[in-house]
Tab-separated table of C-alpha atoms (C1' of nucleotides) in Angstrom:
chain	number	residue	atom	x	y	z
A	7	UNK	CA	-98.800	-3.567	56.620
A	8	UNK	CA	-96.857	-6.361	58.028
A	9	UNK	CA	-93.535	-5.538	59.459
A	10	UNK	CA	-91.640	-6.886	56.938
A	11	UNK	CA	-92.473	-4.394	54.582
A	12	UNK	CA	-90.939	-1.819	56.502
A	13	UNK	CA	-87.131	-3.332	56.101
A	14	UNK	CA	-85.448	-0.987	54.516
A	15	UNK	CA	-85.053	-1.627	50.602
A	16	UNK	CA	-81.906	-0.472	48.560
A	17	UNK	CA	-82.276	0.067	44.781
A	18	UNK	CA	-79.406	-1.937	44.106
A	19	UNK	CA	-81.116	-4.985	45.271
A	20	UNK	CA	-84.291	-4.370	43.472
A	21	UNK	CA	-82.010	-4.076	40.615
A	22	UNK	CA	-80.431	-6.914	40.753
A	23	UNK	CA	-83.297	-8.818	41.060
A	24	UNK	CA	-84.788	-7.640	38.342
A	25	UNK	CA	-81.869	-8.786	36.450
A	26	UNK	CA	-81.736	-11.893	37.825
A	27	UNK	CA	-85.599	-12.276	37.121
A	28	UNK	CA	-84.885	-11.564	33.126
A	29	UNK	CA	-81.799	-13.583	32.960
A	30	UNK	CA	-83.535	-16.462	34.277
A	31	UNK	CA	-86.429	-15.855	31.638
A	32	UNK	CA	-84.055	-15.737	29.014
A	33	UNK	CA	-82.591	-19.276	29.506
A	34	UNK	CA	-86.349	-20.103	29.805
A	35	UNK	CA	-86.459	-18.963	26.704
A	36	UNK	CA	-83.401	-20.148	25.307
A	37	UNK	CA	-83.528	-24.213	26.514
A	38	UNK	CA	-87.251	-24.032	25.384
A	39	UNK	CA	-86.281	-22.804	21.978
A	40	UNK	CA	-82.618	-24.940	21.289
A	41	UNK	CA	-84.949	-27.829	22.665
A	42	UNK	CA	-88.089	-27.135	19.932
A	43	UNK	CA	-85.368	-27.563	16.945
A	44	UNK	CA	-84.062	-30.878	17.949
A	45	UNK	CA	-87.305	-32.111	18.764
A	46	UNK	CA	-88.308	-31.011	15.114
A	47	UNK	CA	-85.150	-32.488	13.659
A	48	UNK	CA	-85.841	-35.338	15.217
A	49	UNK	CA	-89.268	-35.839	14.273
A	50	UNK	CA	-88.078	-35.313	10.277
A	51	UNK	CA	-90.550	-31.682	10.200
A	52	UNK	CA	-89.823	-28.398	10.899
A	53	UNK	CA	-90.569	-26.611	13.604
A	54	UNK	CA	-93.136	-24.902	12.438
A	55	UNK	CA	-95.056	-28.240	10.809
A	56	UNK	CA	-94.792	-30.209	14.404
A	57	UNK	CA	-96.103	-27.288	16.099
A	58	UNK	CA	-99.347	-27.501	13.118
A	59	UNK	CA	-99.151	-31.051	13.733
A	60	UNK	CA	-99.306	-30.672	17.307
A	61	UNK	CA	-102.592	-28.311	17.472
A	62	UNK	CA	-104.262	-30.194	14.593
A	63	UNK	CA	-103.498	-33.873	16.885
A	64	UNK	CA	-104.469	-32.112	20.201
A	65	UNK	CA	-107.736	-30.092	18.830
A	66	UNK	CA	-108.780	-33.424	16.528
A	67	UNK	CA	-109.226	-31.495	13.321
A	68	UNK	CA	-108.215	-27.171	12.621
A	69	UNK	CA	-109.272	-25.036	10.303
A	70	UNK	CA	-106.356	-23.093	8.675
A	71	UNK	CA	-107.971	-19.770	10.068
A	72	UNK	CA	-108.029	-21.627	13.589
A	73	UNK	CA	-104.508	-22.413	13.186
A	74	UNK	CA	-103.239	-18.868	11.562
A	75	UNK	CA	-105.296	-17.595	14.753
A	76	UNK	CA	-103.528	-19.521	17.210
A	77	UNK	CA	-100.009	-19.682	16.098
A	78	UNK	CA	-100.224	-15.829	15.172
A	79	UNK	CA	-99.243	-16.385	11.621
A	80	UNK	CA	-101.059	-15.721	8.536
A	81	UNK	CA	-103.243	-17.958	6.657
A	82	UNK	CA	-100.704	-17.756	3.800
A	83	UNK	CA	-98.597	-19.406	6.178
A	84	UNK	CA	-101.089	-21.960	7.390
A	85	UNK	CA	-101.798	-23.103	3.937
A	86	UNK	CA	-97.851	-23.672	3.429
A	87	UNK	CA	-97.295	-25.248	6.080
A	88	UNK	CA	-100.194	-27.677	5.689
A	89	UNK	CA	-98.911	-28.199	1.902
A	90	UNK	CA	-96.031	-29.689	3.464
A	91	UNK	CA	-97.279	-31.547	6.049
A	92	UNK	CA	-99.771	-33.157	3.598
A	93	UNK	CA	-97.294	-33.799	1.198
A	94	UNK	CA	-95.665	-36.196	3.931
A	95	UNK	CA	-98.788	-37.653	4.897
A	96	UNK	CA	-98.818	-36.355	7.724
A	97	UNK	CA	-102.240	-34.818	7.914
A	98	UNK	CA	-105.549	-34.404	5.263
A	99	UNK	CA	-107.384	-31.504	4.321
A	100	UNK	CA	-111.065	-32.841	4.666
A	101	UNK	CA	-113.644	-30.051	3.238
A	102	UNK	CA	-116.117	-29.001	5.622
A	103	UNK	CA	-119.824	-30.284	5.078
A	104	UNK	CA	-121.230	-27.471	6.331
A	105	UNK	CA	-119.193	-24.821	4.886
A	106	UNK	CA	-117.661	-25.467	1.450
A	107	UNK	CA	-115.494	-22.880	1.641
A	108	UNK	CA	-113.718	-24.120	4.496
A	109	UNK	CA	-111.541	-27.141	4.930
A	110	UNK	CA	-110.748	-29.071	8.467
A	111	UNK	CA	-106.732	-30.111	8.470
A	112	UNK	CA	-107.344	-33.391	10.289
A	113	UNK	CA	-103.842	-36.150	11.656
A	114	UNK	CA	-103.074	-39.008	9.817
A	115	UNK	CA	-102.451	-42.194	11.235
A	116	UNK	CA	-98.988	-41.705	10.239
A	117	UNK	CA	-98.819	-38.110	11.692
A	118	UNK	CA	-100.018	-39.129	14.719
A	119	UNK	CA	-96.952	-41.510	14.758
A	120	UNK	CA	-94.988	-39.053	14.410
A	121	UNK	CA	-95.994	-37.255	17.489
A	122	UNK	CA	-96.243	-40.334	19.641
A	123	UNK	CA	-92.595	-40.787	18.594
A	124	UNK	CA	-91.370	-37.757	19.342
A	125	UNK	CA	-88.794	-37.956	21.758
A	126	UNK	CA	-89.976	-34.497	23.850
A	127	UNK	CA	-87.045	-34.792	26.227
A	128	UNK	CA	-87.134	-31.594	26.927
A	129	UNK	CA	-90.604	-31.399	28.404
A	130	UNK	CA	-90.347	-35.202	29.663
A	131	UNK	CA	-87.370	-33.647	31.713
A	132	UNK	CA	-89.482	-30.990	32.931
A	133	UNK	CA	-92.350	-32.585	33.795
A	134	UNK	CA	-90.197	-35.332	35.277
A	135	UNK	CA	-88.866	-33.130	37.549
A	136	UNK	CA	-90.932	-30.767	38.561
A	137	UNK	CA	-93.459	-34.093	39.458
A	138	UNK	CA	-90.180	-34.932	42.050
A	139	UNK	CA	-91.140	-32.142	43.237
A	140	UNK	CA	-92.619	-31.125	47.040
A	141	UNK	CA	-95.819	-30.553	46.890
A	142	UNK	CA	-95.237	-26.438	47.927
A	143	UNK	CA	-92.762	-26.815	45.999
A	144	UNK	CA	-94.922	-27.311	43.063
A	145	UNK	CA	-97.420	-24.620	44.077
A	146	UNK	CA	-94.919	-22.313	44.430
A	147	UNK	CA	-93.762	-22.713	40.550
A	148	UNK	CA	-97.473	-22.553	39.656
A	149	UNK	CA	-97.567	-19.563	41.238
A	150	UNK	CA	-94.788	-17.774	40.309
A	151	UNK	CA	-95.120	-18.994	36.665
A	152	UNK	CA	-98.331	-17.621	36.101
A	153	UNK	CA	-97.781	-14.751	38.018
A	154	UNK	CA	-94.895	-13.772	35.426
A	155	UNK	CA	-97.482	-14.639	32.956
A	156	UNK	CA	-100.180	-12.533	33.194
A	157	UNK	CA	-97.496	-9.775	33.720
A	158	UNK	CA	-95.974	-10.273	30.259
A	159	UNK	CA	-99.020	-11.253	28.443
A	160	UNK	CA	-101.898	-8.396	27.274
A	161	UNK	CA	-104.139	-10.592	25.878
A	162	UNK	CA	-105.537	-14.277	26.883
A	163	UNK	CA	-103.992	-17.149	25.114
A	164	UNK	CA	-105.050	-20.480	25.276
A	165	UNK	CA	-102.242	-22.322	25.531
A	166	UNK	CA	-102.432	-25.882	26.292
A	167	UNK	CA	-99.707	-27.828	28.154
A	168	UNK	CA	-96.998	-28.620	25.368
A	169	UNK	CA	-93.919	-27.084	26.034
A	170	UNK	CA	-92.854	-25.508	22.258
A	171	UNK	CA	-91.962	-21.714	20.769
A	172	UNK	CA	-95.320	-22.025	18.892
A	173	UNK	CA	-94.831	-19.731	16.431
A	174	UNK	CA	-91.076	-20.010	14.996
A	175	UNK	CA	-90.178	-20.468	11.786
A	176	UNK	CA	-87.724	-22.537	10.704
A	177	UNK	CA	-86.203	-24.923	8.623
A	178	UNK	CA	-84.633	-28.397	8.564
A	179	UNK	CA	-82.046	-29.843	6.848
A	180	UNK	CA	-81.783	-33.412	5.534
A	181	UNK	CA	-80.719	-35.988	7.329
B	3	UNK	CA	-89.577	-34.652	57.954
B	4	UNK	CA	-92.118	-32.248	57.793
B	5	UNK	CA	-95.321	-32.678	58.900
B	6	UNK	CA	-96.373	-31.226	55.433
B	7	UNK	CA	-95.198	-33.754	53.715
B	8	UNK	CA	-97.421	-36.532	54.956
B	9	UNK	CA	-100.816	-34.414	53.604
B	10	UNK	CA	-102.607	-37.127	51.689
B	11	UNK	CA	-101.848	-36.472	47.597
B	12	UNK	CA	-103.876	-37.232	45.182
B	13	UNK	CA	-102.375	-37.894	41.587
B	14	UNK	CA	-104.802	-35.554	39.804
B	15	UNK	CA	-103.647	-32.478	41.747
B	16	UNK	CA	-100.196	-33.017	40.907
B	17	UNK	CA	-101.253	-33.602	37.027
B	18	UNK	CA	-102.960	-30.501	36.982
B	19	UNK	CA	-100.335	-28.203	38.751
B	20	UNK	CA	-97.633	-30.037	36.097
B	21	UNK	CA	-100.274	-28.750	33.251
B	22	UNK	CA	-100.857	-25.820	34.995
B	23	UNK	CA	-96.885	-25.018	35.162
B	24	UNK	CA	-96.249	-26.343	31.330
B	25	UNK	CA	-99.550	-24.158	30.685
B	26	UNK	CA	-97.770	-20.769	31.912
B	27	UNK	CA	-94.647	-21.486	30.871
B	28	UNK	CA	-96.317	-21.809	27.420
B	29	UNK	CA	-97.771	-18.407	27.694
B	30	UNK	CA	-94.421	-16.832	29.081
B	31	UNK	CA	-92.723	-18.070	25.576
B	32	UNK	CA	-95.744	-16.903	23.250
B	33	UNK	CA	-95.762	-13.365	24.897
B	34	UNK	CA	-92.006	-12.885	24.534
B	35	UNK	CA	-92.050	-14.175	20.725
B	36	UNK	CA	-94.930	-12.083	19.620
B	37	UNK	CA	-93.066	-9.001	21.169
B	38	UNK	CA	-89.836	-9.448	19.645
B	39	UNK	CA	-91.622	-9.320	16.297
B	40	UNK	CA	-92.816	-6.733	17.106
B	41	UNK	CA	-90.101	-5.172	18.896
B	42	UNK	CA	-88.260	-5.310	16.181
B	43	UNK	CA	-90.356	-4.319	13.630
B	44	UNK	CA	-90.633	-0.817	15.223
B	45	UNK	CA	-87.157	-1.075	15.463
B	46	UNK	CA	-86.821	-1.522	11.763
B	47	UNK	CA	-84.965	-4.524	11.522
B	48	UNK	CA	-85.582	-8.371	11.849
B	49	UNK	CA	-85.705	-9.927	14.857
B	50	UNK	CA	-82.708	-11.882	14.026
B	51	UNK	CA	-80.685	-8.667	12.909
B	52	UNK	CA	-82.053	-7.411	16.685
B	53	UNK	CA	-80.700	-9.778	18.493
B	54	UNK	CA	-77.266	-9.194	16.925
B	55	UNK	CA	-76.961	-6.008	17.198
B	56	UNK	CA	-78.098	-6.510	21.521
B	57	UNK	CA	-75.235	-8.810	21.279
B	58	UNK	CA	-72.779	-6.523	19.531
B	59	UNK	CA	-73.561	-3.530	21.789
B	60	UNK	CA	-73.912	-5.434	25.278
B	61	UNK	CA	-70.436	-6.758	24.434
B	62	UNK	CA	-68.757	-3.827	22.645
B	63	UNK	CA	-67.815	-5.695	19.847
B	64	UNK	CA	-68.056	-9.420	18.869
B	65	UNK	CA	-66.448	-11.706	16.114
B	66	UNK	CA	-68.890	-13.456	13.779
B	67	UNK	CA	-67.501	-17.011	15.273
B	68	UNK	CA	-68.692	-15.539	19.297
B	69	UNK	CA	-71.925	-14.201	17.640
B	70	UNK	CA	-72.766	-17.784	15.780
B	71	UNK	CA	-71.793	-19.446	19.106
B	72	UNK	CA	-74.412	-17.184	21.254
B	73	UNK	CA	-77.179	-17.243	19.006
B	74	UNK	CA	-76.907	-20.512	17.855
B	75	UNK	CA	-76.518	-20.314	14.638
B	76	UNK	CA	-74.143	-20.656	11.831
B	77	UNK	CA	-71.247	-18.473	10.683
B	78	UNK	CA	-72.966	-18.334	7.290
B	79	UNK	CA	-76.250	-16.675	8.464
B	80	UNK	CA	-74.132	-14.679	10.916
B	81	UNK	CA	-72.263	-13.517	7.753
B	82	UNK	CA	-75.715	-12.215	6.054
B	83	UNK	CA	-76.969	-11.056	9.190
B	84	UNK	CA	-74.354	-8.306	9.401
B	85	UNK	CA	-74.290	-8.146	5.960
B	86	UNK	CA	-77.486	-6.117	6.412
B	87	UNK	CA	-76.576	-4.387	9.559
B	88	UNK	CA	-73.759	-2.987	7.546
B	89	UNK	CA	-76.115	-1.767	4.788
B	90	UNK	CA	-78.478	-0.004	7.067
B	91	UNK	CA	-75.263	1.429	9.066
B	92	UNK	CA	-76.110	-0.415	12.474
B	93	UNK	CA	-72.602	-1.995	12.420
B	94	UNK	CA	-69.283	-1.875	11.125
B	95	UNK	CA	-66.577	-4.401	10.446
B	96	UNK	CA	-63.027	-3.751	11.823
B	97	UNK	CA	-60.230	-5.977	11.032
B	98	UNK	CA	-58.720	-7.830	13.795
B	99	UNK	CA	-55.161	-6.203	14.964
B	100	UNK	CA	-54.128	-9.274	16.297
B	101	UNK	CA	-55.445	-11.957	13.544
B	102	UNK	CA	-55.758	-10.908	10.157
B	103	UNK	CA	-58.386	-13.572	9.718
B	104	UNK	CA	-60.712	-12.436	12.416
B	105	UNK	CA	-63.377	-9.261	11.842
B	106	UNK	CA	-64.500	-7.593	14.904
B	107	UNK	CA	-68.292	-6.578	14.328
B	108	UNK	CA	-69.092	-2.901	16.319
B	109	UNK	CA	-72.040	-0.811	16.816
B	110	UNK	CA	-72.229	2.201	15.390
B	111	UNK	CA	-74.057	5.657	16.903
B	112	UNK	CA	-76.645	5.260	14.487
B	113	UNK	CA	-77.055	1.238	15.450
B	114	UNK	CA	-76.807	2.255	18.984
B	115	UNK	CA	-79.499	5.085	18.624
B	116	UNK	CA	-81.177	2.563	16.969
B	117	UNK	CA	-81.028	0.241	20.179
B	118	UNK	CA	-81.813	3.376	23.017
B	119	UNK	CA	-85.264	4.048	20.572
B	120	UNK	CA	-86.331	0.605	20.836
B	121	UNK	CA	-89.536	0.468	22.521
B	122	UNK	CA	-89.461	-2.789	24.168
B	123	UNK	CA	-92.637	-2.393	25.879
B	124	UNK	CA	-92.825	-5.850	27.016
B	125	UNK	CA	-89.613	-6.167	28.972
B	126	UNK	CA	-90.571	-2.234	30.182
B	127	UNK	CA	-93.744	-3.640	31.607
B	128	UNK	CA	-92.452	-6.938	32.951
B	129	UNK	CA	-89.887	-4.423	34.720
B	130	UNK	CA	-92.357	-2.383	36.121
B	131	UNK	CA	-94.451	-4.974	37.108
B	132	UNK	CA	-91.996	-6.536	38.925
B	133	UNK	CA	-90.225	-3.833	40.722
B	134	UNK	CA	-94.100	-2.774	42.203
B	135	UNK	CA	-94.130	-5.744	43.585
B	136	UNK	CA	-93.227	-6.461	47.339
B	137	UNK	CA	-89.712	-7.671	48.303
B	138	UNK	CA	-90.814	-11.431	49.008
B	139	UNK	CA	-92.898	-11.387	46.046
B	140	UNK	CA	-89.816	-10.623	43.967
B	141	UNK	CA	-87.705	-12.892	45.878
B	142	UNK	CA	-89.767	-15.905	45.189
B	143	UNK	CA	-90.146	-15.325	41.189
B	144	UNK	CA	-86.510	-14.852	40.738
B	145	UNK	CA	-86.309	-18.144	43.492
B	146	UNK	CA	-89.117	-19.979	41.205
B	147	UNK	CA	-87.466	-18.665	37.611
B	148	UNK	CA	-84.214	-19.799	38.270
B	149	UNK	CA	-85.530	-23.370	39.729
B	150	UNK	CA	-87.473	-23.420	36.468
B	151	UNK	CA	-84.354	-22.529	34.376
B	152	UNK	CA	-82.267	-24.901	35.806
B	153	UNK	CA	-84.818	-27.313	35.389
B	154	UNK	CA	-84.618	-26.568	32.145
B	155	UNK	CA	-81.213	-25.843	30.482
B	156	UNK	CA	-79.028	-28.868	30.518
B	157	UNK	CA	-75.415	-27.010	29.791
B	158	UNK	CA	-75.314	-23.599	31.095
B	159	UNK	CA	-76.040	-20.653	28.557
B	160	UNK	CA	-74.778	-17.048	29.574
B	161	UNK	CA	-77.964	-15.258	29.448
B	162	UNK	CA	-78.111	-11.175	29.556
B	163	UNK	CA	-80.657	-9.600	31.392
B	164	UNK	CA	-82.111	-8.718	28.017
B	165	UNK	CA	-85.557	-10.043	27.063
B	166	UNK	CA	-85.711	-11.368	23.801
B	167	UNK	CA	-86.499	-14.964	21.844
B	168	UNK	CA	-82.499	-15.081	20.873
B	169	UNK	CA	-82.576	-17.354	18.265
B	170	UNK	CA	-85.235	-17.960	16.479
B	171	UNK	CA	-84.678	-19.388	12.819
B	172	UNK	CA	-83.529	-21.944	11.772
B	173	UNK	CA	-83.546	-24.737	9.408
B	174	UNK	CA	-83.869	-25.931	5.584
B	175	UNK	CA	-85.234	-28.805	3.771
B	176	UNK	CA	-84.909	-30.508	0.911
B	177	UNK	CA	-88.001	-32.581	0.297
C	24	DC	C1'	-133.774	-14.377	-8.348
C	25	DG	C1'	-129.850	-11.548	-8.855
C	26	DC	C1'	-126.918	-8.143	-6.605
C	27	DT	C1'	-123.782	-6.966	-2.979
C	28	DG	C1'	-120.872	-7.590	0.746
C	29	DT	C1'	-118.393	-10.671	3.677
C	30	DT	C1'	-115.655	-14.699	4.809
C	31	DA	C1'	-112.378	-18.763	4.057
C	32	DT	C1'	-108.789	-20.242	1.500
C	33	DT	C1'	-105.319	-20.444	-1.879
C	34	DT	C1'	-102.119	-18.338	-5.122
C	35	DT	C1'	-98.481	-15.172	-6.298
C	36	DA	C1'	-94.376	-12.558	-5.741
C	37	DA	C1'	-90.932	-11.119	-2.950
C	38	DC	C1'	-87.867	-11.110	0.998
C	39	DG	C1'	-85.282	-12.702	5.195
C	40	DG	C1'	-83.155	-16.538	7.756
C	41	DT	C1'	-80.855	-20.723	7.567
C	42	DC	C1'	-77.729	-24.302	6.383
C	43	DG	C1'	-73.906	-27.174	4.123
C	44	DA	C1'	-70.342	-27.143	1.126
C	45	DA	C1'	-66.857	-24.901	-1.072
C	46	DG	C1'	-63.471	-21.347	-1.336
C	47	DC	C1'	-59.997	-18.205	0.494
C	48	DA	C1'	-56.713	-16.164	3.420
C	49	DA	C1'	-54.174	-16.088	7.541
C	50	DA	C1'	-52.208	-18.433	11.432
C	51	DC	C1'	-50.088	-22.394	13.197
C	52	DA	C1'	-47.458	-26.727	13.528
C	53	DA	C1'	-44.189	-30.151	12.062
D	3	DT	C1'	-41.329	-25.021	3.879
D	4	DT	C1'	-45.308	-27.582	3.697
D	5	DG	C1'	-49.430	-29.288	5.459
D	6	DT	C1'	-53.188	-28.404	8.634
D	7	DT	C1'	-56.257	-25.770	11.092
D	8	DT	C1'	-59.049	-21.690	11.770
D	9	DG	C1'	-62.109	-17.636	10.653
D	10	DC	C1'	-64.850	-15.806	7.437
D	11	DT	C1'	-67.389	-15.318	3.185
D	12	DT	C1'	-69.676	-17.007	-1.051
D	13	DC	C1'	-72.892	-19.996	-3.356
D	14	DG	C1'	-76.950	-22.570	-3.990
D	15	DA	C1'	-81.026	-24.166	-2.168
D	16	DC	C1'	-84.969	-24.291	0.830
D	17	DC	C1'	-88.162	-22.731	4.516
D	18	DG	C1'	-91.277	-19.396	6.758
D	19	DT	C1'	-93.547	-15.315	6.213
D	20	DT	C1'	-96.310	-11.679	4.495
D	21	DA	C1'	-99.294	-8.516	1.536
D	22	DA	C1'	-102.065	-8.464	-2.181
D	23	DA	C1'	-104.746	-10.630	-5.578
D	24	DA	C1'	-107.583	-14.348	-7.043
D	25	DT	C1'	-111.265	-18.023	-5.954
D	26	DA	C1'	-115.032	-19.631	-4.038
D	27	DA	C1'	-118.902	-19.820	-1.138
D	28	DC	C1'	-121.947	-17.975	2.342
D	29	DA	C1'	-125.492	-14.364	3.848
D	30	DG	C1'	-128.688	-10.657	3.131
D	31	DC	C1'	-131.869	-8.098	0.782
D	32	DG	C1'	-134.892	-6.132	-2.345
DNA sequence: CGCTGTTATTTTAACGGTCGAAGCAAACAA
DNA sequence: TTGTTTGCTTCGACCGTTAAAATAACAGCG
């Protein structure tokens, strides 16, 4: 073991660390999901429909299984949420040639509008930053960030680099 | 400067460590949603009706104005919230002393019982986890968590060491 | 071919969370 | 005192969510 292992280690700084390790999580958390509603607001959907949206304009076209599957909702869910979205246009349900019983939620031209649109500060801020970054700097966050990840999560997700609370749901209100 | 900082970088690595960071930070949020459902679900409440009742206990008692303000939300759904915390005897409503307008919400023994039998296997694990890990280990995820944070949150946010997705929720429409 | 079981999706019914607006009561200010 | 602000609740409406039931279509299998 290297020598600094052998400084001696009070409890009270472990504990505080691990304090300091879940408060910073929790703003994580907390800009992450503040940010996700405005975003939503902004883009005239909910939350829940841009995040849809999202997966269905980053994947090309979903099935509503695919999408119950990956936002860890129900298919009930996925078909509501869909209703609404193609209610607005925003994407199709195309049926499946080689499976009648399923149908492939493809993006509209107008959907995809939407998400080009989107403001995404939030992430752009992130992303902006964290590129001013130093380059250890960067590898460091990496590090640490996926570290924390594979403590919290059990199972693999496949998440793909959008910064949202997935699976929220949530409203809107008129603007 | 240091000498580090005149290694040769190509754009693609720092592309893929900003994916790779948005990527874990992504999985960080999905793990801690999916356990607060189901946190609270063993817990026999909503996740909402958790998080005000953390609140409510962490502080010793709250008015429905502080508890809007921290969570985000309206008074209104504040209002319901406790409405059914009241029902199920997690918290009680005492009449300001001071102003006859304001209602201080407190836990009761049953809603603090209630808090003590929560499970909360995730932020259990994360703290295990994290307290087996070696002293510089620790010291760089809280380092990298709170760069990340502040990277993050624009206005500051008092965050307790409590890990949950606060406010989840939101929104209406009117189509 | 027809029967059976499985799979994909939608429908239905019910509930919880959320908001804005309106209402009410108490505190405050002029 | 009177008008204004503040804190909270009520009301009405909508969204997200689920379990369970209903549809529909695929896959075997004799």
């Amino acid at each position: 073991m290297a020598k600094i292992d052998m400084i001696p280690l009070r409890i009270e700084d472990v504990m505080d660390r691990t304090d300091d390790s879940l408060i910073a999580l929790r703003r994580i958390m907390r800009a992450t999901e503040l940010y996700a509603r405005e975003l939503a607001h902004s883009a005239g959907l909910t939350p829940a429909q841009l995040r849809v949206l999202q997966i269905v304009d980053e994947k090309g076209s979903a099935t509503p299984k695919a999408l119950a599957k990956q936002m860890g909702v129900s298919q009930a869910t996925i078909t509501t949420l869909v209703d609404k979205l193609v209610s607005r246009d925003q994407v199709r349900r195309v049926p499946s040639e080689t499976d009648r019983r399923q149908t492939n939620v493809t993006i509209t031209e107008s959907g995809h509008e939407t998400l080009v649109n989107a403001p995404d500060a939030l992430q752009q801020k992130f992303v902006r930053e964290f590129e001013g970054l130093q380059e250890w700097e960067q590898a460091m966050l990496v590090a640490a960030l996926e570290r924390v990840a594979s403590m919290l999560d059990a199972e693999e997700i496949d998440a793909a680099p959008v910064l949202t609370t997935g699976d929220l749901h949530i409203g809107r209100r008129r603007i």
